Tab-separated table of C-alpha atoms in Angstrom:
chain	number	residue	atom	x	y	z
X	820	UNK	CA	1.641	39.657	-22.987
X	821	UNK	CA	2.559	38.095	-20.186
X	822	UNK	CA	1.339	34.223	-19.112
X	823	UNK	CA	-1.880	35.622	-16.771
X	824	UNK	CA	-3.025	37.910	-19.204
X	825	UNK	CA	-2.908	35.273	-22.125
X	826	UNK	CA	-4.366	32.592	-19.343
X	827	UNK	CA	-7.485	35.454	-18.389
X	828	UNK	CA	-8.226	35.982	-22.225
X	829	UNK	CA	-8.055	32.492	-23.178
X	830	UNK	CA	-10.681	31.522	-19.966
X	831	UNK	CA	-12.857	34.189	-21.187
X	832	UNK	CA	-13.704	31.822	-24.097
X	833	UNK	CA	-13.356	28.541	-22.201
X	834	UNK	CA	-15.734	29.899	-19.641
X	835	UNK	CA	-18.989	30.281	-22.455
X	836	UNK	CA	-18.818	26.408	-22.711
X	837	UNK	CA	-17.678	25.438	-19.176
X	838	UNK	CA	-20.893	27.272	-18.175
X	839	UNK	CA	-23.127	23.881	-19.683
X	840	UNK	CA	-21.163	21.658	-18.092
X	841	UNK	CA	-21.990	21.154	-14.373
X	842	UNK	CA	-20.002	18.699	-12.891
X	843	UNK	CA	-20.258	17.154	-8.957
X	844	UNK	CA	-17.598	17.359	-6.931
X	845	UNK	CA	-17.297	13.267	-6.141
X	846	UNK	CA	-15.086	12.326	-8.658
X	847	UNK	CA	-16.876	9.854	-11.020
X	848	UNK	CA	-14.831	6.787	-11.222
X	849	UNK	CA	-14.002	6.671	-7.931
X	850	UNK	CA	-10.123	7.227	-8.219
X	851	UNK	CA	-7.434	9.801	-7.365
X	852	UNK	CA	-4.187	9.858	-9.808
X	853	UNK	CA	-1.037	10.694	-8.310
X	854	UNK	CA	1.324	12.234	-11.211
X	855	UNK	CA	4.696	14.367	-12.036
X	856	UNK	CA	3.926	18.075	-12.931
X	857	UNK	CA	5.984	17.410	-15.854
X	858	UNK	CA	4.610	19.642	-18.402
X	859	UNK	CA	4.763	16.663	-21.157
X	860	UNK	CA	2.089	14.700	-19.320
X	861	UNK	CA	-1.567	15.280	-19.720
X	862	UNK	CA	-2.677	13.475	-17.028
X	863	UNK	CA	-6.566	13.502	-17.785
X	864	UNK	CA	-5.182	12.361	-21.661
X	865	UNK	CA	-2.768	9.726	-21.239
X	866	UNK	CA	-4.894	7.963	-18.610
X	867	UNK	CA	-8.205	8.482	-20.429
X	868	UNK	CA	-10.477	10.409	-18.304
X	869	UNK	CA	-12.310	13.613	-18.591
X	870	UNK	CA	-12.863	16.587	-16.510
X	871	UNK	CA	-14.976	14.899	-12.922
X	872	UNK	CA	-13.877	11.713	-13.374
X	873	UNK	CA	-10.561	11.669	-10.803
X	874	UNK	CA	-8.834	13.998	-8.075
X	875	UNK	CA	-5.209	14.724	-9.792
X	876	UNK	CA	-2.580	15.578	-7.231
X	877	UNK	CA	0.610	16.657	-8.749
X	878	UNK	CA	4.094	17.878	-7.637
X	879	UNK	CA	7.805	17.532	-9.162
X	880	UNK	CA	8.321	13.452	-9.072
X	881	UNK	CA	5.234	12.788	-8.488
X	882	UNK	CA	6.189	11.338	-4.991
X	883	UNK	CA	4.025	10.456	-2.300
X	884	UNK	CA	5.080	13.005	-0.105
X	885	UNK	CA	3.161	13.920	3.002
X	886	UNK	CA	1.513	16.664	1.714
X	887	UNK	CA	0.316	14.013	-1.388
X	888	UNK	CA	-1.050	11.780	1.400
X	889	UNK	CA	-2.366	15.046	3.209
X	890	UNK	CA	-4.465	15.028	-0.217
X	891	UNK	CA	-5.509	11.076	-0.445
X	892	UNK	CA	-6.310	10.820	2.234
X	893	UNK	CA	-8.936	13.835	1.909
X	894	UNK	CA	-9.812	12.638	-1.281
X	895	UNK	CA	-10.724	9.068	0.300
X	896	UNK	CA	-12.326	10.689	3.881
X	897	UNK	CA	-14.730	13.366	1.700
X	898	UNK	CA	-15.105	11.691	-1.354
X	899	UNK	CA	-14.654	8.024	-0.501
X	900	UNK	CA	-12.033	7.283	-3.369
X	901	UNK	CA	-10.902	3.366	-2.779
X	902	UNK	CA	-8.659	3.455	-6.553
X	903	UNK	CA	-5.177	5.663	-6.257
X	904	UNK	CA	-3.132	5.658	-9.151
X	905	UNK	CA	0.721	6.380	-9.063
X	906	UNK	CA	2.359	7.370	-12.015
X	907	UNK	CA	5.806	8.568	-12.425
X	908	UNK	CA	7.814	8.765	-16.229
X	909	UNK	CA	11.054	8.507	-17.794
X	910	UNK	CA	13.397	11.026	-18.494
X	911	UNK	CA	12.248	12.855	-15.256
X	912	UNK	CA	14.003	15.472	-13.887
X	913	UNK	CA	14.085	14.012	-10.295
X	914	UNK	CA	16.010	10.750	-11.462
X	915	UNK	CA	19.157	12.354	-9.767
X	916	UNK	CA	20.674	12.665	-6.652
X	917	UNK	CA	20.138	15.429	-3.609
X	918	UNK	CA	23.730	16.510	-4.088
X	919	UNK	CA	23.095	17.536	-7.419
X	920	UNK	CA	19.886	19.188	-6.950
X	921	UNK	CA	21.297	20.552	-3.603
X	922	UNK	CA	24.611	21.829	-5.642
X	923	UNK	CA	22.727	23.228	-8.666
X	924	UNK	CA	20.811	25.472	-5.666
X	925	UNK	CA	23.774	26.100	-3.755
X	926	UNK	CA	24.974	27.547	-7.152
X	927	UNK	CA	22.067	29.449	-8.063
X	928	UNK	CA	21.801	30.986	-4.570
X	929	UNK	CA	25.381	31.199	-3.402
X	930	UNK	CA	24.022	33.157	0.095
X	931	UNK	CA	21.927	30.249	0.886
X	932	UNK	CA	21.878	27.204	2.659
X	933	UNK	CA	19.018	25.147	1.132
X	934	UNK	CA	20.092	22.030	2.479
X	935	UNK	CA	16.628	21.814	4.994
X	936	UNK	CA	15.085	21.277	1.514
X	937	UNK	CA	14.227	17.424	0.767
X	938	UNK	CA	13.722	17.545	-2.732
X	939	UNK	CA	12.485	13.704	-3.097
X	940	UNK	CA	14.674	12.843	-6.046
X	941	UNK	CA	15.011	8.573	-7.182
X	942	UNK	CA	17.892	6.469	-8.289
X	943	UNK	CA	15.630	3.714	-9.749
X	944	UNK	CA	12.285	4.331	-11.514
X	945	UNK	CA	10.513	1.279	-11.173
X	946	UNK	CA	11.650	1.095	-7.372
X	947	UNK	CA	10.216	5.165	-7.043
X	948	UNK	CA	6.944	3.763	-7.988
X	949	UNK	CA	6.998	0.964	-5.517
X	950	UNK	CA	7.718	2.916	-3.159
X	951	UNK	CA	5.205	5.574	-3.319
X	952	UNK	CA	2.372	2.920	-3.535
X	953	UNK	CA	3.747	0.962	-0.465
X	954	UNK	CA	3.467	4.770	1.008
X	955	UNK	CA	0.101	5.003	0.336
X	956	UNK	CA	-1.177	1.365	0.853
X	957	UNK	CA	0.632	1.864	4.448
X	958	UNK	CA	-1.514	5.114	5.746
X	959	UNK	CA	-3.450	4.753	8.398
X	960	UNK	CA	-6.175	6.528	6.727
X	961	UNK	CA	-6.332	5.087	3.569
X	962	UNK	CA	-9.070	2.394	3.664
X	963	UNK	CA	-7.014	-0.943	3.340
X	964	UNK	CA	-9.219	-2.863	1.059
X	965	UNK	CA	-8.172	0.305	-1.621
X	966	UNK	CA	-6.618	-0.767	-4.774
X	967	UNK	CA	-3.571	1.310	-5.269
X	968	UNK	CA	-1.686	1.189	-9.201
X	969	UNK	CA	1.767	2.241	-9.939
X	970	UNK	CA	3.050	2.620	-13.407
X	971	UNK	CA	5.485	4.284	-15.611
X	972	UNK	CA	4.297	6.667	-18.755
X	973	UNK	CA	7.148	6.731	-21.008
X	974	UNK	CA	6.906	10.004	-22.231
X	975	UNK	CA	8.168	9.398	-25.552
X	976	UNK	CA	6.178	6.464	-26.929
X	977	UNK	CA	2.761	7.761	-25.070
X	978	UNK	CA	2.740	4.530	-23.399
X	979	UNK	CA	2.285	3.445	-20.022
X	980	UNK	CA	3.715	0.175	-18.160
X	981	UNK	CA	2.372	-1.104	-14.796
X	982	UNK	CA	4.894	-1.464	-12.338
X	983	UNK	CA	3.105	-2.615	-9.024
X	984	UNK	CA	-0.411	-2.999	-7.951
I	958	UNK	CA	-13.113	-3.456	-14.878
I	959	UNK	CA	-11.423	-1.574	-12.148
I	960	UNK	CA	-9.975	2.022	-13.327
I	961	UNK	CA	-6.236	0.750	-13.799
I	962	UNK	CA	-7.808	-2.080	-16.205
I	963	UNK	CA	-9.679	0.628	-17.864
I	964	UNK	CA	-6.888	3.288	-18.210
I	965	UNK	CA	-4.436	0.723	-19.460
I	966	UNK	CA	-6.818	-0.147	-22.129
I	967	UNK	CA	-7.045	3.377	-23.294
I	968	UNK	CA	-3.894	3.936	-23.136
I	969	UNK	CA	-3.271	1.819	-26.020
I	970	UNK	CA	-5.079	3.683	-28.108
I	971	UNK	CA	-3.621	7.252	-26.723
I	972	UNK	CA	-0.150	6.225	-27.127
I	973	UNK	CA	-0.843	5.583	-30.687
I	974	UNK	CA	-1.213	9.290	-31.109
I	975	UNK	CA	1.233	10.943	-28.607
I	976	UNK	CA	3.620	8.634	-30.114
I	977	UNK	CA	4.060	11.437	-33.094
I	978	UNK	CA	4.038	13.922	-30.678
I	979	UNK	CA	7.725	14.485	-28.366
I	980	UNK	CA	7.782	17.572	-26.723
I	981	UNK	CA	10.801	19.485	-24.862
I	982	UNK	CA	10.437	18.879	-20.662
I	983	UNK	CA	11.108	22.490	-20.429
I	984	UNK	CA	7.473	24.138	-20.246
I	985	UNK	CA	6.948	25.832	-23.376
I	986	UNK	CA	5.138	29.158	-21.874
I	987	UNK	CA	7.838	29.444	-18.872
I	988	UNK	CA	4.825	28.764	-16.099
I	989	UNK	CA	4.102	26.225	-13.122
I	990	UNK	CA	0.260	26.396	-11.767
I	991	UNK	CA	-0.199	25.303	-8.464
I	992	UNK	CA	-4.473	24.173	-8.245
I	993	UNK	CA	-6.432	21.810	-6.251
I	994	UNK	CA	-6.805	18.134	-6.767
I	995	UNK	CA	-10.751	18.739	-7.760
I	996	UNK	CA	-12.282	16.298	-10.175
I	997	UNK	CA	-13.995	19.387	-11.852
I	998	UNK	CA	-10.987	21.097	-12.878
I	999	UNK	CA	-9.280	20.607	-15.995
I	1000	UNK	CA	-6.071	22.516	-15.481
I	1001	UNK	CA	-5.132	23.120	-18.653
I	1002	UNK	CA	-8.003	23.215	-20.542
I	1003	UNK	CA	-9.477	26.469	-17.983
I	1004	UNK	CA	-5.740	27.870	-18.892
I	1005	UNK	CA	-6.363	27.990	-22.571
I	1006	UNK	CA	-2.608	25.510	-22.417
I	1007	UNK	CA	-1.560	22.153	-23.854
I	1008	UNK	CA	0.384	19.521	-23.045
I	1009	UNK	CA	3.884	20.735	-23.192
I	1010	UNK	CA	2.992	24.714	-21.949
I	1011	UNK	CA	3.385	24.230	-18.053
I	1012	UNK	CA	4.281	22.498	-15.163
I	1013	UNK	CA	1.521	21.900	-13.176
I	1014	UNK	CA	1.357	21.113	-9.277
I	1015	UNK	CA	-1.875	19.559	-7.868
I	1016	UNK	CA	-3.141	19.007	-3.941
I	1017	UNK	CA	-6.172	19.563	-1.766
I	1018	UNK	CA	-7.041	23.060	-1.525
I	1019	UNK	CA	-4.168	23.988	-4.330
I	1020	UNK	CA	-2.369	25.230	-1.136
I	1021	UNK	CA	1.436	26.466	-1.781
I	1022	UNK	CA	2.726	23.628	1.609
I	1023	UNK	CA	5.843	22.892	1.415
I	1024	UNK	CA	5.695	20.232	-0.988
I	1025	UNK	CA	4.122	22.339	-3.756
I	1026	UNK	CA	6.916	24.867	-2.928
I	1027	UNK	CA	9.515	22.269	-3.181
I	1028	UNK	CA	8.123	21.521	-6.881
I	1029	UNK	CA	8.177	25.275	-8.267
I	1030	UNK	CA	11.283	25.432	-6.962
I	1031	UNK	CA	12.668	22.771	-8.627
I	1032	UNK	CA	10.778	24.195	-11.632
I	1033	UNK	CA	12.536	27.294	-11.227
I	1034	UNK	CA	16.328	25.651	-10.706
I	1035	UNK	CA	15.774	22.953	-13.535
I	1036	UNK	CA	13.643	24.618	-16.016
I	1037	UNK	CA	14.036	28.927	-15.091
I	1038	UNK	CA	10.605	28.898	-14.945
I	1039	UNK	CA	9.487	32.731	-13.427
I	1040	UNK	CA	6.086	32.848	-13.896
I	1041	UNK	CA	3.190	31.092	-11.448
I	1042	UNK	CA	-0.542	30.930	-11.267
I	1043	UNK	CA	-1.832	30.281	-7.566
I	1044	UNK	CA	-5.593	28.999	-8.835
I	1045	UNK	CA	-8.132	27.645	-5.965
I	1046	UNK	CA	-11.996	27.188	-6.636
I	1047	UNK	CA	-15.449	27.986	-5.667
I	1048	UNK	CA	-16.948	25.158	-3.753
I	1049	UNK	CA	-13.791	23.901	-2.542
I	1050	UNK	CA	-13.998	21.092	0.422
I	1051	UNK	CA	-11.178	22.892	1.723
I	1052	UNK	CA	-13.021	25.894	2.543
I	1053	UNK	CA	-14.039	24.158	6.021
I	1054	UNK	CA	-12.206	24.066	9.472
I	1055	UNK	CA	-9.540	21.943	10.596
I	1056	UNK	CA	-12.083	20.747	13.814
I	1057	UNK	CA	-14.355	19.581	11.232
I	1058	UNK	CA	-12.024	17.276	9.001
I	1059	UNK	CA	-10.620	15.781	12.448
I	1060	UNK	CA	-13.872	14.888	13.824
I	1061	UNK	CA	-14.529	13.229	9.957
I	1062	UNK	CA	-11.067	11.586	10.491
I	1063	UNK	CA	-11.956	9.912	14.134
I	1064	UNK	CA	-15.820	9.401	13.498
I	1065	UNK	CA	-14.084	6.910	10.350
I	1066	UNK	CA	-11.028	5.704	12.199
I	1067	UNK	CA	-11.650	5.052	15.426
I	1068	UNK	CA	-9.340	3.605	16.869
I	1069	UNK	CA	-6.101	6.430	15.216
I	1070	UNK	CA	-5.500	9.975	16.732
I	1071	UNK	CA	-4.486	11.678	13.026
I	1072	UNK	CA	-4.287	15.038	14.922
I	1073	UNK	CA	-1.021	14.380	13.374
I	1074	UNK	CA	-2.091	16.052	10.484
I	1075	UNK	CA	-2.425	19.056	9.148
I	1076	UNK	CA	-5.193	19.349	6.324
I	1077	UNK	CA	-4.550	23.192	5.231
I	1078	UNK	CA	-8.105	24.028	5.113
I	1079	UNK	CA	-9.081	27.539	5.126
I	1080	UNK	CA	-12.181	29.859	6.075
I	1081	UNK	CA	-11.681	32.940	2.965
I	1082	UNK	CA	-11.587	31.876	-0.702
I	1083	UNK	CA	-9.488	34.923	-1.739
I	1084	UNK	CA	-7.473	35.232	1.188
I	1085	UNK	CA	-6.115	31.589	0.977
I	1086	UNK	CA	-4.964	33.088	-2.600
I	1087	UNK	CA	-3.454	35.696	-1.240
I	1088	UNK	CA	-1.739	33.723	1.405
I	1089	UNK	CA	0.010	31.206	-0.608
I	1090	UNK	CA	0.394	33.809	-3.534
I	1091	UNK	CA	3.073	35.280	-0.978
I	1092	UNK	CA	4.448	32.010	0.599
I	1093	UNK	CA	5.669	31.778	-3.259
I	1094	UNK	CA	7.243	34.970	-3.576
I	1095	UNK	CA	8.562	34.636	0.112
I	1096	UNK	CA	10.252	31.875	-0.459
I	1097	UNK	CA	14.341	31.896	-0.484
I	1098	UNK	CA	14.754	29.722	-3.995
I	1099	UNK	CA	12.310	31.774	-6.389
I	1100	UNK	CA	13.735	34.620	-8.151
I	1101	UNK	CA	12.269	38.204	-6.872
I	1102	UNK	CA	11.523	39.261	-10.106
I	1103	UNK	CA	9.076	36.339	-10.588
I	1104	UNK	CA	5.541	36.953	-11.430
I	1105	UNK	CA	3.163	35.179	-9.083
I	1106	UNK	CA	-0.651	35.763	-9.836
I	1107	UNK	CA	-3.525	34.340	-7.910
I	1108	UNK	CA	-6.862	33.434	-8.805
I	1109	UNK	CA	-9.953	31.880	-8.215
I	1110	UNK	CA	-11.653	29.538	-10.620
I	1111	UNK	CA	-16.012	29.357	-10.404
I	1112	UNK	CA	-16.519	26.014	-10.954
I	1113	UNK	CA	-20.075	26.405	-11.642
I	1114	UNK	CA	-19.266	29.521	-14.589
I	1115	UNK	CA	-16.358	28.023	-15.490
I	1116	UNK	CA	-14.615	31.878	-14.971
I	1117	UNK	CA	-11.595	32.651	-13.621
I	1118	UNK	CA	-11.179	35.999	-11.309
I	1119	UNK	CA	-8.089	37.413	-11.043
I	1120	UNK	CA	-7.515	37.714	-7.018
I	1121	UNK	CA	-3.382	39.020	-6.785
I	1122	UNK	CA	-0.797	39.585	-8.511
């Protein structure tokens, strides 16, 4: 059985209580969360909230790439979120260096280039999260009086640590 | 009590739990998702997964940019995952035009241009699947023999239709 066909079976059930469960699209406290896709981190879990209560934008880092601003910055503009949340973790893949991402593809796909690829990766993880909320305090089109969080969720004790904000 | 305040305080008591609880950073089922941001949607929950099962990539519109390709990637090199699950939603703000999200841009920043940016909206619910179904599989750095299905998720039903793949 292979992932889909688990994932359509399994919604089949989910869907009978989803269906009670109406939710608006405004996200309920006001806030988007910018997180890792790390597979360890429940993001809704670790930070507390439930389903309609924050837009989640994810990718590998959780940096605040341009396409991650593409999405706060819609998430402010349509849904006037003013609270942003960054939240990278330790033992994260990306705590390396673009040569040895860029030699582990370069391995992996010895035809290729690959080297147009930015993959985002951090020496220091407190100075990651800095960063990426200095990112996103500095848009243009993020409202300036919005109160943006970094922290660190340490995925082995469950706990997080603010970092900046 | 702004949201950090309040997600720091429950965070105490989650990390009490998760504590017992160390997973592997390799996703147990051998899947990324790539979804939208929406408040509504809780990822993992409409996927019948847990906390450990998948990495998970989130934006506006769940659209496969270049960002959320640089993520499965790296989710393919680090981790082998070969499976992915394109999943955007009924309802989506997305589903507008890029003339309509600029004029909402300059109507509530004046004095900026922002034509700059590039929101990835899109006008067809299943063929923005479709679309970034194949950027996945197009792309130079994910195996051919991966398994990319797309679908949408009814956010009212809580059902998910399988669209590709």
């Amino acid at each position: 059985m292979t992932v889909p066909d688990r994932v359509f079976a399994s919604n089949d059930r989910f869907s009978v209580r989803a269906a009670s469960s109406q939710l608006p699209a405004a996200p309920a406290r006001g806030v988007a969360v910018l997180a890792c896709m790390d597979a360890r981190i429940d993001v809704l879990r670790v930070l507390g909230l439930r389903a309609g209560d924050a837009h989640v934008v994810r990718n590998a880092g959780g940096r605040a790439s341009d396409d991650a601003i593409r999405s706060l910055i819609l998430s402010s503009l349509l849904f006037q979120t003013r609270e942003f949340v960054v939240m990278h973790h330790t033992r994260c893949g990306m705590q390396t260096s673009g040569e040895k991402l860029h030699l582990r593809l370069r391995t992996a796909y010895p035809d290729t280039v690959g080297d147009e690829i930015d993959f985002l990766p951090f020496a220091d993880l407190d100075q990651s999260v800095r960063d990426d909320v200095r990112r996103i305090e500095r848009s243009s089109y993020i409202d300036a009086d919005s109160l943006v969080t970094g922290c660190v969720y340490d995925v082995d004790s469950g706990r997080l640590r603010q970092v900046s904000g």
